Structures are given as C-alpha cells and as structure tokens.
Amino acid sequence: MTSPLVETRNLKQYFPVRKGLLQRVVAHVQAVDDVSLSIQPGETLGLVGESGCGKTTVGRTLLRLYEPTSGRIFFGGRDVTEVHGAELRALRRNMQIVFQDPFSSLNPRMTIRSIVEEGLLIHGMGTKTERLDRVKDILVRAGLDPTYLYRYPHEFSGGQRQRISIARALALNPQFIVLDEPISALDVSIQSQIINLLTDLKEEFKLTYLFISHDLSVVQYISDRVAVMYLGEIVELGSSDQVYHNPLHPYSKALLASVPSIDPTKRSVRVMLPGDVPSPLNPPSGCRFHPRCPVAMDVCKQVAPAVLDLGGHQVRCHAVEKETGQIVSLTTPPAK
C-alpha cells in the first residue's frame, strides 16, 4: 500500500473563549478533538456530519489556515506543523481549497484574470504571457469562456462563480484540494454540473480531494472512503460501500435513514434522535453521542470508546464492541 498523501495524527483544534476587561480565557470550544485520518494519493475522502460538528475546521486546519492546538499533520510524509514562513508558502502550492460560498470567497474588486492569476504572481511562476495563457487554459478546463477575463464576480451566476473558485484552486497545479461544501450554496440544477466537473478534473489532473459536505447522496457518489464526524470526533470511517450499505455507529445509521428517496423499495425507517447536539464548549463525558443514542449503556456515559477496526471499517462505539465481542476500550469505575 502506498504512503498517504495527507495524514493527521491526534489532531486537536480548540478555540479560546475570552471574557472580561482583560479578555481572559475562560473556556475552549473543542471544535476538533483527537482526529486521526489519512488520504491516499488520488483518493476522495468524504467528510460528513451535522452543521457545527467540526468538518470545515478539519479542512482549514489541514491547510494551516488555523494553527492546530496539538497533533500532527503530514503532507507527502512531511510534518506540516513544523513548517513556517517561506517553506509553508511553498508547500501551499500543492494544497488548495474551494470555499463553500462563491459569493463571498471572490474579491468583488478584482477581475477574473486577477483572481485566477493571483497565486501565480505570489509564487513567482512564469512570465506575464505565460501566466495569461495559463489563466485562459484553466478557465476553459473549468467550463468558462476565456473572454470572461476582464469581467468582475458580480457579473456571474453562482455556478459560474464556483467554477471561477475551482479555476483559482487549479491554477497552481496542486496535488490536494479541500472542497468545503462546494455545492451547498448552489441551485440543485447546477450542483450535478459542478460534481461532474470535479470528477473530471480529478482524473485529468490526478488530484486528491477532501470532500466536506452534509449532502450524503453526493458524498456517496463522489467519495472512495467516508468519515462520519460528530461533535469534533470521527465516529466511523470506511469505504463508501461499507459506510452506506453497512453503517455500524448509531449516529451513522440515523444520518443515512434521514436521506430521502423516491424509490419506495429503498426507503428506510427514519431514526429520530432526541435532543440537540451538545455544546462543544462542554461536551458530554464518555461517548459524546450517548445523550442522544438509542442504544446507550452505562459504560457509554463514563468511558470514551476507542477505535475498533473491523477489516478497514473503523468505528467508535461500545455497542459495536459488545456485539462483535471485540472489547478495545479501557473501562474505569464510575465516579462516586
């Protein structure tokens, strides 16, 4: 098996909460807590979960747009957390991002040429003529007319703006792209066009994707493997077929049961989860899902489940441990 292109080990991202005149830190938002995952070259890893679970934070921390609180990030075997200054800037040529909102991610005062060319200028790539040719070529590959060079973002539709964002990410010929809910702000009629474009570009440029979304149907279509996230933790990870056809974690089952289908034979019984997602300021003890879990046991309230690997299908759940007879968590006596 080849070495992963991107890897995280025990990644944590806590945001301080400050109060008072002196702005003292009184708490931390535990946006990402102990996330370990890897992405192979040429693979698309889908990252799914409810809003606020930490999906976007994982993507931005991978690119060092946020400085990780602790843990390690590796890109091509190199420890990204130890890289700074000019080295980090050079490394970012190979790591790009497409943001969720194409209306706010493009500078309204810049022409399309300036937006797509900006990365080339920052990294000192090519002559003026070579950069112009590169911009025209990448616009065509993104499905846009090169005559749009001197127009501004407000002159385009949402789908066209997202194509511009994709062209900007591709301009530096990166190896890895974080796609942060790239279609959620678009009309349904446009979403399939963007997904097909991303699929074609992946094959053409030999790209590796982290595809972040809450649209489970799209993630199933585009992803090789899927990671399910809940309240800052990865609770299940496996191939697309494993997660969608044999979900193990109760949260994954509830998510998949909520996907609507027009085929009566494929409809499942909807699982209604009680309560709301707990606050990441003060997450529950033990398993973070236990206050809403339909199969929670006493141990779930006291001990955080460890990762159970069932032939490449990973899950964090005491109920699955009990069902399979593979106990991997260390139990502790209840607090008195």
XYZ file of C-alpha atoms in Angstrom:
336
model
C 0.000 0.000 0.000
C 1.309 3.445 -0.921
C 2.066 6.044 1.718
C -0.767 8.528 2.360
C -0.522 11.934 0.737
C -2.254 13.604 3.683
C -2.338 12.316 7.247
C -3.376 13.651 10.638
C -2.446 12.167 13.996
C -4.410 13.060 17.124
C -5.316 16.446 15.656
C -6.967 18.896 18.048
C -8.301 22.370 17.360
C -9.593 24.278 20.379
C -10.720 27.897 20.104
C -10.385 30.025 23.267
C -13.411 31.835 24.700
C -12.429 35.140 26.280
C -14.399 37.303 28.691
C -13.961 40.345 30.862
C -11.949 43.511 30.594
C -8.660 41.618 30.421
C -10.040 39.126 27.897
C -9.010 36.126 29.966
C -9.575 32.658 28.558
C -12.500 31.117 30.443
C -13.220 28.082 28.246
C -12.395 26.412 24.951
C -14.591 25.401 22.035
C -13.444 21.846 21.276
C -14.083 22.068 17.522
C -11.793 19.132 16.609
C -10.739 16.592 19.205
C -8.256 13.779 18.545
C -8.906 13.271 14.821
C -6.629 10.799 13.039
C -7.178 10.055 9.361
C -5.233 9.511 6.141
C -5.912 10.199 2.471
C -4.168 8.183 -0.217
C -2.905 9.790 -3.464
C -5.732 10.039 -5.987
C -8.389 9.301 -3.363
C -11.503 11.268 -2.460
C -12.281 11.156 1.260
C -15.775 12.343 2.116
C -16.279 14.024 5.499
C -19.897 14.191 6.663
C -21.813 15.239 9.743
C -24.269 17.787 11.098
C -23.586 21.520 10.946
C -21.173 22.533 13.684
C -19.540 19.112 14.054
C -16.100 20.429 13.016
C -15.898 19.355 9.351
C -14.804 22.741 7.997
C -12.372 23.226 10.887
C -10.645 19.940 9.978
C -10.216 21.087 6.372
C -8.851 24.501 7.268
C -6.538 23.114 9.937
C -5.108 20.629 7.413
C -4.019 23.607 5.292
C -2.717 25.511 8.339
C -5.294 28.250 7.827
C -5.865 27.537 11.518
C -2.908 26.702 13.719
C -3.617 23.317 15.337
C -3.820 23.221 19.123
C -1.992 19.877 19.158
C -1.378 16.845 16.989
C 0.477 16.360 13.738
C -0.342 16.974 10.057
C 1.697 15.273 7.339
C 1.709 16.075 3.633
C 3.737 13.763 1.430
C 5.462 12.446 4.548
C 6.488 15.944 5.651
C 5.342 17.310 9.016
C 3.359 20.406 8.062
C 3.093 21.563 11.676
C 6.874 22.133 11.754
C 6.942 24.264 8.580
C 6.815 28.065 8.730
C 7.375 31.178 6.635
C 8.662 30.735 3.089
C 8.660 26.937 3.431
C 4.972 26.912 4.316
C 4.166 29.257 1.430
C 5.985 26.980 -0.995
C 4.188 23.943 0.417
C 0.807 25.605 -0.088
C 1.290 25.482 -3.844
C 0.326 21.834 -3.537
C -2.586 22.361 -1.129
C -5.594 24.445 -2.163
C -9.190 24.977 -1.057
C -12.553 25.703 -2.668
C -14.782 27.513 -0.192
C -18.476 26.956 0.383
C -19.831 30.354 -0.638
C -18.787 31.523 -4.118
C -20.339 34.929 -3.422
C -18.058 35.832 -0.509
C -14.892 33.910 -1.453
C -14.149 36.051 -4.538
C -12.897 39.633 -4.213
C -15.534 41.845 -5.887
C -12.895 44.443 -6.814
C -10.728 42.029 -8.792
C -11.244 40.859 -12.351
C -11.460 37.148 -13.103
C -7.967 37.248 -14.576
C -6.568 38.824 -11.392
C -8.361 36.291 -9.162
C -7.089 33.225 -11.013
C -3.626 34.705 -11.641
C -3.032 35.868 -8.062
C -1.477 32.602 -6.868
C 0.862 32.508 -9.866
C 2.056 36.032 -9.033
C 2.566 35.235 -5.332
C 4.714 32.218 -6.177
C 6.566 33.988 -8.994
C 5.536 31.473 -11.637
C 6.048 32.230 -15.333
C 6.219 35.392 -17.389
C 3.264 37.718 -17.924
C 2.405 35.985 -21.204
C 2.786 32.510 -19.704
C 0.536 33.437 -16.790
C -2.125 34.804 -19.139
C -2.030 31.616 -21.201
C -2.299 29.548 -18.017
C -5.333 31.539 -16.826
C -7.101 31.138 -20.173
C -6.363 27.420 -20.269
C -7.571 26.770 -16.737
C -10.770 28.767 -17.310
C -11.567 26.592 -20.323
C -10.940 23.435 -18.292
C -13.282 24.764 -15.603
C -16.006 25.228 -18.214
C -15.737 29.008 -18.621
C -15.218 31.214 -21.658
C -11.731 32.819 -21.717
C -13.331 36.063 -22.901
C -14.549 36.488 -19.311
C -11.051 37.540 -18.232
C -11.848 41.175 -17.532
C -15.266 40.794 -16.000
C -15.996 41.006 -12.273
C -17.549 38.387 -9.966
C -20.910 40.192 -9.673
C -21.480 39.618 -13.402
C -21.694 35.846 -12.947
C -24.192 33.341 -11.580
C -23.487 31.213 -8.503
C -22.452 28.200 -10.571
C -20.096 30.289 -12.696
C -18.556 31.836 -9.593
C -17.879 28.410 -8.161
C -16.215 27.430 -11.425
C -14.004 30.510 -11.033
C -13.139 29.378 -7.499
C -12.237 25.933 -8.831
C -10.084 27.511 -11.566
C -8.273 29.578 -8.939
C -7.537 26.447 -6.919
C -6.266 24.612 -10.003
C -4.043 27.416 -11.312
C -1.031 26.318 -9.253
C -1.446 22.667 -10.324
C -1.868 21.368 -6.747
C -1.892 17.759 -5.602
C -4.515 18.136 -2.869
C -7.717 20.205 -2.718
C -10.086 20.690 0.216
C -13.626 21.035 -1.133
C -15.561 22.719 1.654
C -19.231 22.086 0.805
C -18.627 23.331 -2.764
C -22.223 22.850 -3.952
C -24.355 23.628 -0.894
C -24.879 27.281 -1.921
C -25.891 26.390 -5.498
C -29.184 25.579 -7.163
C -29.940 21.873 -7.425
C -29.853 22.113 -11.236
C -26.247 23.354 -11.057
C -24.970 21.009 -8.364
C -24.671 17.976 -10.632
C -22.693 20.014 -13.182
C -20.145 21.045 -10.544
C -19.866 17.490 -9.190
C -19.248 16.110 -12.688
C -16.682 18.863 -13.300
C -14.829 17.990 -10.076
C -14.850 14.298 -11.021
C -13.442 15.034 -14.489
C -10.770 17.385 -13.137
C -9.693 14.807 -10.578
C -8.972 12.303 -13.346
C -7.333 14.872 -15.620
C -5.030 16.432 -13.025
C -4.544 13.329 -10.808
C -5.942 15.194 -7.802
C -6.642 14.115 -4.242
C -9.773 15.503 -2.557
C -11.116 16.023 0.930
C -14.811 16.490 0.144
C -16.692 18.101 3.030
C -20.477 18.001 2.837
C -23.713 17.330 4.668
C -25.330 16.001 1.471
C -24.962 12.258 1.961
C -26.109 11.338 -1.546
C -23.411 13.472 -3.155
C -20.733 12.139 -0.809
C -21.667 8.563 -1.717
C -21.374 9.376 -5.421
C -18.006 11.130 -5.349
C -16.115 9.517 -2.435
C -13.889 6.452 -2.237
C -13.996 6.450 1.564
C -16.256 8.253 4.027
C -15.587 9.599 7.534
C -18.572 10.392 9.761
C -17.979 13.192 12.264
C -19.881 14.047 15.437
C -19.040 16.836 17.874
C -15.381 17.063 16.884
C -14.656 13.331 16.638
C -14.561 10.782 13.819
C -17.077 8.143 14.907
C -16.958 5.944 11.788
C -14.598 5.569 8.833
C -14.652 3.127 5.958
C -15.120 2.677 2.240
C -18.177 4.272 0.684
C -19.815 0.853 0.306
C -19.065 -0.115 3.908
C -20.466 3.055 5.452
C -23.529 3.361 3.202
C -24.532 -0.298 2.993
C -23.454 -1.448 6.455
C -23.282 1.531 8.843
C -22.147 0.495 12.317
C -22.375 3.583 14.504
C -25.887 4.598 15.676
C -25.231 8.165 14.515
C -24.284 6.986 11.015
C -27.448 4.899 10.880
C -29.558 7.907 11.868
C -27.888 10.116 9.254
C -28.411 7.602 6.451
C -32.011 6.936 7.481
C -32.730 10.653 7.034
C -31.768 10.637 3.325
C -34.969 10.914 1.244
C -35.544 8.523 -1.658
C -38.118 8.465 -4.451
C -37.720 4.688 -4.693
C -40.182 3.056 -2.251
C -38.033 -0.096 -2.056
C -35.049 1.896 -0.795
C -36.802 3.898 1.902
C -35.711 3.179 5.456
C -37.376 3.759 8.793
C -36.394 7.216 9.952
C -34.467 7.332 13.229
C -35.492 10.264 15.398
C -32.638 11.355 17.650
C -33.772 13.010 20.886
C -32.474 16.402 21.953
C -29.987 18.711 20.297
C -26.270 18.413 19.599
C -24.414 19.221 22.859
C -22.229 22.292 23.010
C -18.554 21.798 22.065
C -17.795 24.160 24.976
C -18.747 21.395 27.393
C -19.062 18.056 25.569
C -20.516 15.051 27.415
C -18.249 12.661 29.272
C -17.589 9.220 27.850
C -19.033 8.780 24.375
C -20.099 12.177 23.103
C -23.120 10.703 21.360
C -24.554 8.913 24.416
C -27.158 11.592 25.402
C -28.897 11.053 22.037
C -28.027 7.397 21.390
C -30.902 4.874 21.256
C -28.608 2.006 22.398
C -26.542 3.820 25.045
C -25.277 1.767 28.003
C -23.868 2.799 31.377
C -20.296 2.432 30.125
C -21.051 4.944 27.339
C -21.588 7.667 29.943
C -18.266 7.025 31.662
C -15.680 5.819 29.125
C -14.869 7.218 25.697
C -14.820 4.331 23.193
C -11.564 3.564 21.410
C -11.281 2.943 17.687
C -12.401 -0.553 16.687
C -11.047 -1.717 13.304
C -13.152 -4.339 11.524
C -11.229 -5.021 8.325
C -10.658 -1.386 7.412
C -14.082 -0.338 8.693
C -13.387 1.721 11.799
C -15.935 2.719 14.436
C -16.001 4.208 17.944
C -18.900 2.548 19.761
C -19.259 0.410 22.883
C -22.394 -1.232 21.462
C -20.465 -2.433 18.410
C -17.669 -3.692 20.676
C -20.224 -5.699 22.659
C -21.952 -7.014 19.530
C -18.715 -8.173 17.886
C -17.084 -9.344 21.117
C -14.000 -7.198 20.465
C -13.566 -5.065 23.561
C -10.867 -2.460 22.960
C -11.783 0.312 25.431
C -10.319 0.514 28.888
C -13.113 0.618 31.431
C -12.962 2.743 34.548
C -15.163 2.535 37.638
C -17.986 5.064 37.819
C -17.351 8.236 39.761
C -18.673 8.182 43.327
